[in-house]
mmCIF file of C-alpha atoms in Angstrom:
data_model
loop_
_atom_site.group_PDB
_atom_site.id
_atom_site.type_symbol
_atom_site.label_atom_id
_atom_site.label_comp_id
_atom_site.label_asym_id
_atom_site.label_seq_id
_atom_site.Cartn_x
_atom_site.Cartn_y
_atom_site.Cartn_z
ATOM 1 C CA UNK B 220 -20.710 22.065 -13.934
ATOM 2 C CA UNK B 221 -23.165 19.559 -13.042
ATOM 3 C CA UNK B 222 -21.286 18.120 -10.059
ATOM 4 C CA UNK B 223 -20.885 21.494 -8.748
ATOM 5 C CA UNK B 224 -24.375 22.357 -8.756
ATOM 6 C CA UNK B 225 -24.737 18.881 -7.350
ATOM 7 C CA UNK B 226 -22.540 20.019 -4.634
ATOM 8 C CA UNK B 227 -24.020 23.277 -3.994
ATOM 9 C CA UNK B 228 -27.424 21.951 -3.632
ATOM 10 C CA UNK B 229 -26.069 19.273 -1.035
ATOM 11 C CA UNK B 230 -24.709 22.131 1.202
ATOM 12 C CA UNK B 231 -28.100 24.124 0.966
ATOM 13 C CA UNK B 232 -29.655 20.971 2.050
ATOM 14 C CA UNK B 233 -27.175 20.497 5.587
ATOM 15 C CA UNK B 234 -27.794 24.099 6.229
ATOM 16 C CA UNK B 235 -31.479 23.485 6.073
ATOM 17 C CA UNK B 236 -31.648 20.779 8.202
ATOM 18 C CA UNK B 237 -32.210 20.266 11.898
ATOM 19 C CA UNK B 238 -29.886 18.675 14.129
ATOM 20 C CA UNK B 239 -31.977 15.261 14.313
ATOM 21 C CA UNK B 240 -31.939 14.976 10.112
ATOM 22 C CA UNK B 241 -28.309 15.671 10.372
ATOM 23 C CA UNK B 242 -27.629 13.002 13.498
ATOM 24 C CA UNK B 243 -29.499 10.704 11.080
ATOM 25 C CA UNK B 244 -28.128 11.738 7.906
ATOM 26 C CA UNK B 245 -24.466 11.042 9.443
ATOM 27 C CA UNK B 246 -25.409 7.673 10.714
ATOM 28 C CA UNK B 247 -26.265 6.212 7.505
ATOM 29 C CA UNK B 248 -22.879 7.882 5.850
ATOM 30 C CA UNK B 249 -20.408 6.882 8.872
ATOM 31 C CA UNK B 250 -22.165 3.215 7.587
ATOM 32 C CA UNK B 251 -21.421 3.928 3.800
ATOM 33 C CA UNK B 252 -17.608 4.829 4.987
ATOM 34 C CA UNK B 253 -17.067 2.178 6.623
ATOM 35 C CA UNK B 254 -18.194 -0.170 3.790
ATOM 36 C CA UNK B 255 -16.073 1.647 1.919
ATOM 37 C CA UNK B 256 -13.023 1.695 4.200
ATOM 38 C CA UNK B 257 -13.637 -2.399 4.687
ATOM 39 C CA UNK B 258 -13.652 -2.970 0.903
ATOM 40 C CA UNK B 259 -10.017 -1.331 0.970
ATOM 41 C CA UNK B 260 -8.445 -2.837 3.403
ATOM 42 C CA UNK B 261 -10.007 -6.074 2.261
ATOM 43 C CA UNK B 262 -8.373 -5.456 -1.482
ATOM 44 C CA UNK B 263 -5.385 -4.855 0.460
ATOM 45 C CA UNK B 264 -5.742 -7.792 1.942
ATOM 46 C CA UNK B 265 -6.070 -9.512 -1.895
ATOM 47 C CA UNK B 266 -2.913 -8.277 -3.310
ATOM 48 C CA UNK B 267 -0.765 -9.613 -0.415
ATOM 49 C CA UNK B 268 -2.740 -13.026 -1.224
ATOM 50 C CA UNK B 269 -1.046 -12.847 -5.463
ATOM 51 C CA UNK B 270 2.424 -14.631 -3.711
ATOM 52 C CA UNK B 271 4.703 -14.757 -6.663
ATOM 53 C CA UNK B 272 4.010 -12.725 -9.794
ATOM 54 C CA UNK B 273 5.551 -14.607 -12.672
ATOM 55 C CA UNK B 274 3.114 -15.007 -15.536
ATOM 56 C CA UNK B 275 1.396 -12.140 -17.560
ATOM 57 C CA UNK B 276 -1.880 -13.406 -15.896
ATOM 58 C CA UNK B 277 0.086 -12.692 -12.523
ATOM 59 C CA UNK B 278 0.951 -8.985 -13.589
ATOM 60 C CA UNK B 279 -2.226 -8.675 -15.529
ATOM 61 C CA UNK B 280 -4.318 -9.402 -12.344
ATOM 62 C CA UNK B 281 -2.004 -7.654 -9.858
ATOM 63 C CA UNK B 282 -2.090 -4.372 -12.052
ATOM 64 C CA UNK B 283 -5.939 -4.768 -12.229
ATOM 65 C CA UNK B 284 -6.306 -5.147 -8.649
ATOM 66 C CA UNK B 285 -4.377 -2.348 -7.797
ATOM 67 C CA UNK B 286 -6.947 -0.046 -10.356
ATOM 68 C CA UNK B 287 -9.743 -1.704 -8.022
ATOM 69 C CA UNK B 288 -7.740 -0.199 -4.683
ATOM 70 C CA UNK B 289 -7.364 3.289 -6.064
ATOM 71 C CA UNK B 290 -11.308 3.359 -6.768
ATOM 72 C CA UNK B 291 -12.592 2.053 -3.758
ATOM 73 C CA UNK B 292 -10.134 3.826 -1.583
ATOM 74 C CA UNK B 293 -11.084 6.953 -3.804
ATOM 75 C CA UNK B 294 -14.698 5.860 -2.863
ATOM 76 C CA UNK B 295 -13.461 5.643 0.857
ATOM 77 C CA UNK B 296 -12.120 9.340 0.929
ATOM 78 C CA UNK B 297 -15.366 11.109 -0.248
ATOM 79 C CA UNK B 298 -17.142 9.151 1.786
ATOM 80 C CA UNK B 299 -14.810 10.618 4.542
ATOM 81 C CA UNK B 300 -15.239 14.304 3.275
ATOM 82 C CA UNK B 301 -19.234 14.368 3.549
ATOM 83 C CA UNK B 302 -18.801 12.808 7.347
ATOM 84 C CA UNK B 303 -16.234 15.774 8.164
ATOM 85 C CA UNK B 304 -19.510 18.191 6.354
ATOM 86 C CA UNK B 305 -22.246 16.745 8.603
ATOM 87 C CA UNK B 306 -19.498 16.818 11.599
ATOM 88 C CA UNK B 307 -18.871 20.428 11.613
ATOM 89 C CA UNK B 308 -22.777 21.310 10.312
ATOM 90 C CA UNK B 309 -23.741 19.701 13.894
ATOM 91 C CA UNK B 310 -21.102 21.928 15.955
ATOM 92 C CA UNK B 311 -18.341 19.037 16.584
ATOM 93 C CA UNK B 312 -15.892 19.059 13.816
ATOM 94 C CA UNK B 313 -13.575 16.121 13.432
ATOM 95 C CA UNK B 314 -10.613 15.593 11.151
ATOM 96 C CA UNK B 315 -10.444 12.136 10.274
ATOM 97 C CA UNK B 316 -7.927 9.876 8.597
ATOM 98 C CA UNK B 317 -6.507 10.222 5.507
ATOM 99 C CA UNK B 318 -4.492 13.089 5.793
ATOM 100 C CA UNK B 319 -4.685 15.496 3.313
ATOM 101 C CA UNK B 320 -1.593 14.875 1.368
ATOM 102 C CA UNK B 321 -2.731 11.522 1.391
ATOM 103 C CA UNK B 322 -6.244 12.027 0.057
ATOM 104 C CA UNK B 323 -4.837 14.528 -2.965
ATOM 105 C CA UNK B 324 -2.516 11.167 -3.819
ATOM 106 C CA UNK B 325 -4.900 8.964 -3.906
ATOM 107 C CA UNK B 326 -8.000 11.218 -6.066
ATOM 108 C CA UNK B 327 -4.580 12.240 -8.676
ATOM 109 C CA UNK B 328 -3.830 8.246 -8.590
ATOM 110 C CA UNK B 329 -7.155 6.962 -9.003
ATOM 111 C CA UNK B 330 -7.682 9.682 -11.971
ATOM 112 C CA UNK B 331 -4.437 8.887 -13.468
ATOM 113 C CA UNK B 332 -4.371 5.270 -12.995
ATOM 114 C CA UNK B 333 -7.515 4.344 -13.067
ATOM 115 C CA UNK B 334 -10.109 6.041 -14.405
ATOM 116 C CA UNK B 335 -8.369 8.022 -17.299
ATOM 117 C CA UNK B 336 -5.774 5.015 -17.543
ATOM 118 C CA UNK B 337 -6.835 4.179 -21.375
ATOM 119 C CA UNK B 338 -6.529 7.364 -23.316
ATOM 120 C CA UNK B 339 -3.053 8.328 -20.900
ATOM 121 C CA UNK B 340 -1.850 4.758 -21.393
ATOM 122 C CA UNK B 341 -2.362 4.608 -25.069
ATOM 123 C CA UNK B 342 -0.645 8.486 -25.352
ATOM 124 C CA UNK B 343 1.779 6.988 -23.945
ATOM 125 C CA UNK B 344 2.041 3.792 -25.778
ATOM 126 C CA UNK B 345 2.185 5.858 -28.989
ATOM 127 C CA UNK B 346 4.267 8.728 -28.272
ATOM 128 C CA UNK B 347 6.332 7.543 -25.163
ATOM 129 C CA UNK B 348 5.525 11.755 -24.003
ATOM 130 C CA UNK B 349 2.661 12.232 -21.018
ATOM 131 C CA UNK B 350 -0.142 13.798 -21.208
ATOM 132 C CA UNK B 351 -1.006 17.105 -20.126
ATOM 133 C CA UNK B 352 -3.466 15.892 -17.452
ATOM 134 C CA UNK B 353 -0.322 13.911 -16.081
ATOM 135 C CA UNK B 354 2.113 16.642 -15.946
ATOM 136 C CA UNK B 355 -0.579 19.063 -14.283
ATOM 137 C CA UNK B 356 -1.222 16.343 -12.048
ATOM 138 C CA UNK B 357 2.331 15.948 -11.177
ATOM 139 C CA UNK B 358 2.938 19.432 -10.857
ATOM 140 C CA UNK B 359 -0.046 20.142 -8.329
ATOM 141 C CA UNK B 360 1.749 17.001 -6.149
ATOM 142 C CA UNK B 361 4.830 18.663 -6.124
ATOM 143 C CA UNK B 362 6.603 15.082 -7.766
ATOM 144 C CA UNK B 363 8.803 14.737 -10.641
ATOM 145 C CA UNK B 364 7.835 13.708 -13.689
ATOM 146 C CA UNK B 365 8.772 10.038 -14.528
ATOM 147 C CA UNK B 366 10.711 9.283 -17.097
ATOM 148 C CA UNK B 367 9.380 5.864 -17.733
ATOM 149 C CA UNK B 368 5.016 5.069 -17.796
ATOM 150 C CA UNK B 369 3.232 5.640 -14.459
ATOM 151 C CA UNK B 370 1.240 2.228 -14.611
ATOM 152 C CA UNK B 371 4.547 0.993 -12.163
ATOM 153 C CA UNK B 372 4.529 0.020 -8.772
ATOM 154 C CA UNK B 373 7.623 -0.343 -7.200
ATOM 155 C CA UNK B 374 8.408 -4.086 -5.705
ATOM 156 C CA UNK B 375 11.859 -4.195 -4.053
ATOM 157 C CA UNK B 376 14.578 -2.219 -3.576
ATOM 158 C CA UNK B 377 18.009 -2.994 -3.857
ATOM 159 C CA UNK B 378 20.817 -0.334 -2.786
ATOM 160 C CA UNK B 379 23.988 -0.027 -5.047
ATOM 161 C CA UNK B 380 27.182 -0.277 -3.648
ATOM 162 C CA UNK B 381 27.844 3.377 -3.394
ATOM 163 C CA UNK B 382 24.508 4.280 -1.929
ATOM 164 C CA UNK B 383 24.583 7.106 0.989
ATOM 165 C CA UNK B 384 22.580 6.201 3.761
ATOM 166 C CA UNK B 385 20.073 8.543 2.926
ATOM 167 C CA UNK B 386 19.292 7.270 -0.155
ATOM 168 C CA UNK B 387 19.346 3.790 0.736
ATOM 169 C CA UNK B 388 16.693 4.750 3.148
ATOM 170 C CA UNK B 389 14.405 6.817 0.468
ATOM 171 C CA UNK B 390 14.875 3.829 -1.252
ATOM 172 C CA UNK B 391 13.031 1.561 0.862
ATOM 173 C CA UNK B 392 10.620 3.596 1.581
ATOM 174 C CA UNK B 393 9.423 3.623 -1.959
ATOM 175 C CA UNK B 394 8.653 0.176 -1.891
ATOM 176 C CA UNK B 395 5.205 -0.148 -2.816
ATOM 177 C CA UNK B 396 4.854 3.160 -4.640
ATOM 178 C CA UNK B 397 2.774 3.353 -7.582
ATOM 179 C CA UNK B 398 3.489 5.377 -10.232
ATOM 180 C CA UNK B 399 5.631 7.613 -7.906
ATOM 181 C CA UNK B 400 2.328 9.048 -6.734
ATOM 182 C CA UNK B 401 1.226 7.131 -3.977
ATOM 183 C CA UNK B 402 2.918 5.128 -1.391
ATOM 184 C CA UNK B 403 0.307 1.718 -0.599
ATOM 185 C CA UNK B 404 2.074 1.188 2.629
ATOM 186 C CA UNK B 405 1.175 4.725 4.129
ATOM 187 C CA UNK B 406 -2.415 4.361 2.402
ATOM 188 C CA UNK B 407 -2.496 1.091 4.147
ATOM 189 C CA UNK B 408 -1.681 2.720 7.507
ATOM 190 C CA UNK B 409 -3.938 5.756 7.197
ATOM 191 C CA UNK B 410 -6.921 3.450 6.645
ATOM 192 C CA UNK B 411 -5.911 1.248 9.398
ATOM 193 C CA UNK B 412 -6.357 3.881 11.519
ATOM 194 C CA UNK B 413 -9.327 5.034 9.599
ATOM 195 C CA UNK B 414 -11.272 1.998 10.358
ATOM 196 C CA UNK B 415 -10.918 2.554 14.214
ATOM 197 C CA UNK B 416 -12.013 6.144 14.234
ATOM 198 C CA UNK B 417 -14.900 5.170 11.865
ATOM 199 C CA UNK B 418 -15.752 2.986 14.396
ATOM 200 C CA UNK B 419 -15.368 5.238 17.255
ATOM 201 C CA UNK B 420 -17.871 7.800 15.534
ATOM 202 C CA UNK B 421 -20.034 4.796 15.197
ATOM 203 C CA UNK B 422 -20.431 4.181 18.641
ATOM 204 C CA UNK B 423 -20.709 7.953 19.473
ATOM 205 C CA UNK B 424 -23.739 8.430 17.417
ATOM 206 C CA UNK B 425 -25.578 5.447 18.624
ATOM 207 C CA UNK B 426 -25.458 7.198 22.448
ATOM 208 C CA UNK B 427 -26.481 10.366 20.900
ATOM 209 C CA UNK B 428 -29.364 9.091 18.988
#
């Protein structure tokens, strides 16, 4: 309830302003994304540097570090959102990278992963069922249910003999999926191109102002 009043007072506060506020206001967020959107690409950047994961320290780290992506690129994404608000309160709306889908995967994986990870883990742990926040979550993505925990990220792929070509493609392209809600690779891409039309913006408001 908070939050939304939080919200609600934050769109009172746009509408209220003039355009040279909001010209200012946006500068200082397209700033904040971009922090954001370097500190993801960046942790990115860290879990190609793991190499070989063969201890527990190895998969205790690389599990961590993936918890760390799914904040900060959570982070990234509202970041995003507010820049879209002050777009379109100044006349010039702008749809920027993530893509939607993209953006409901990563605020469900950084939820379900990350910040709720304990109490669904240890459900889990003790029950081997899911939680209710998991199968809503799941549901609202339009992905099945695993059968297994969600804390896995999938590493390699290797096609059985029998495999259509189809599925030996689907296959592949899971590589790198975490908990069969997210793909990293597609994450990694939409950020990618994230960073250049942050920067883009960047350079637009500095001629304006």
């Amino acid at each position: 309830m908070v939050q939304e009043r939080q919200e609600d007072l934050i769109e009172i506060a746009i509408a209220e302003a003039d355009d040279a506020k909001l010209w200012h206001v946006l500068d200082g967020t397209v700033g904040d994304a971009q922090a954001f959107c370097w500190a993801t690409l960046w942790q990115f950047e860290r879990r190609t540097e793991v190499g070989v994961v063969a201890t527990p320290q190895d998969h205790g780290l690389q599990h961590a570090e993936t918890h760390m992506l799914l904040v900060v690129a959570h982070d990234t994404v509202r970041h995003v959102i507010a820049v879209e608000m002050l777009l379109s309160a100044l006349g010039s709306p702008q749809a920027l990278p993530p893509a939607q889908a993209i953006r409901d995967q990563v605020r469900e994986a950084r939820n379900l992963l990350a910040a709720h990870r304990d109490e669904r883990a240890l459900y889990w742990r003790l029950t081997r069922k899911h939680t209710p926040r998991v199968e809503a979550a799941y549901r609202r993505l339009g992905i099945d249910l695993p059968t297994g925990s969600i804390d896995t990220e999938i590493i390699a792929y290797y096609p059985p003999p029998d495999a259509t070509e189809q599925e030996i493609a689907d296959g592949y392209r899971s590589v790198g999926t975490v908990g069969g809600l997210l793909r990293l690779q597609e994450l990694f891409a939409e950020f990618q191109q994230l960073e250049t039309a942050l920067a883009e913006l960047a350079e637009r408001i500095a001629v304006q102002r």
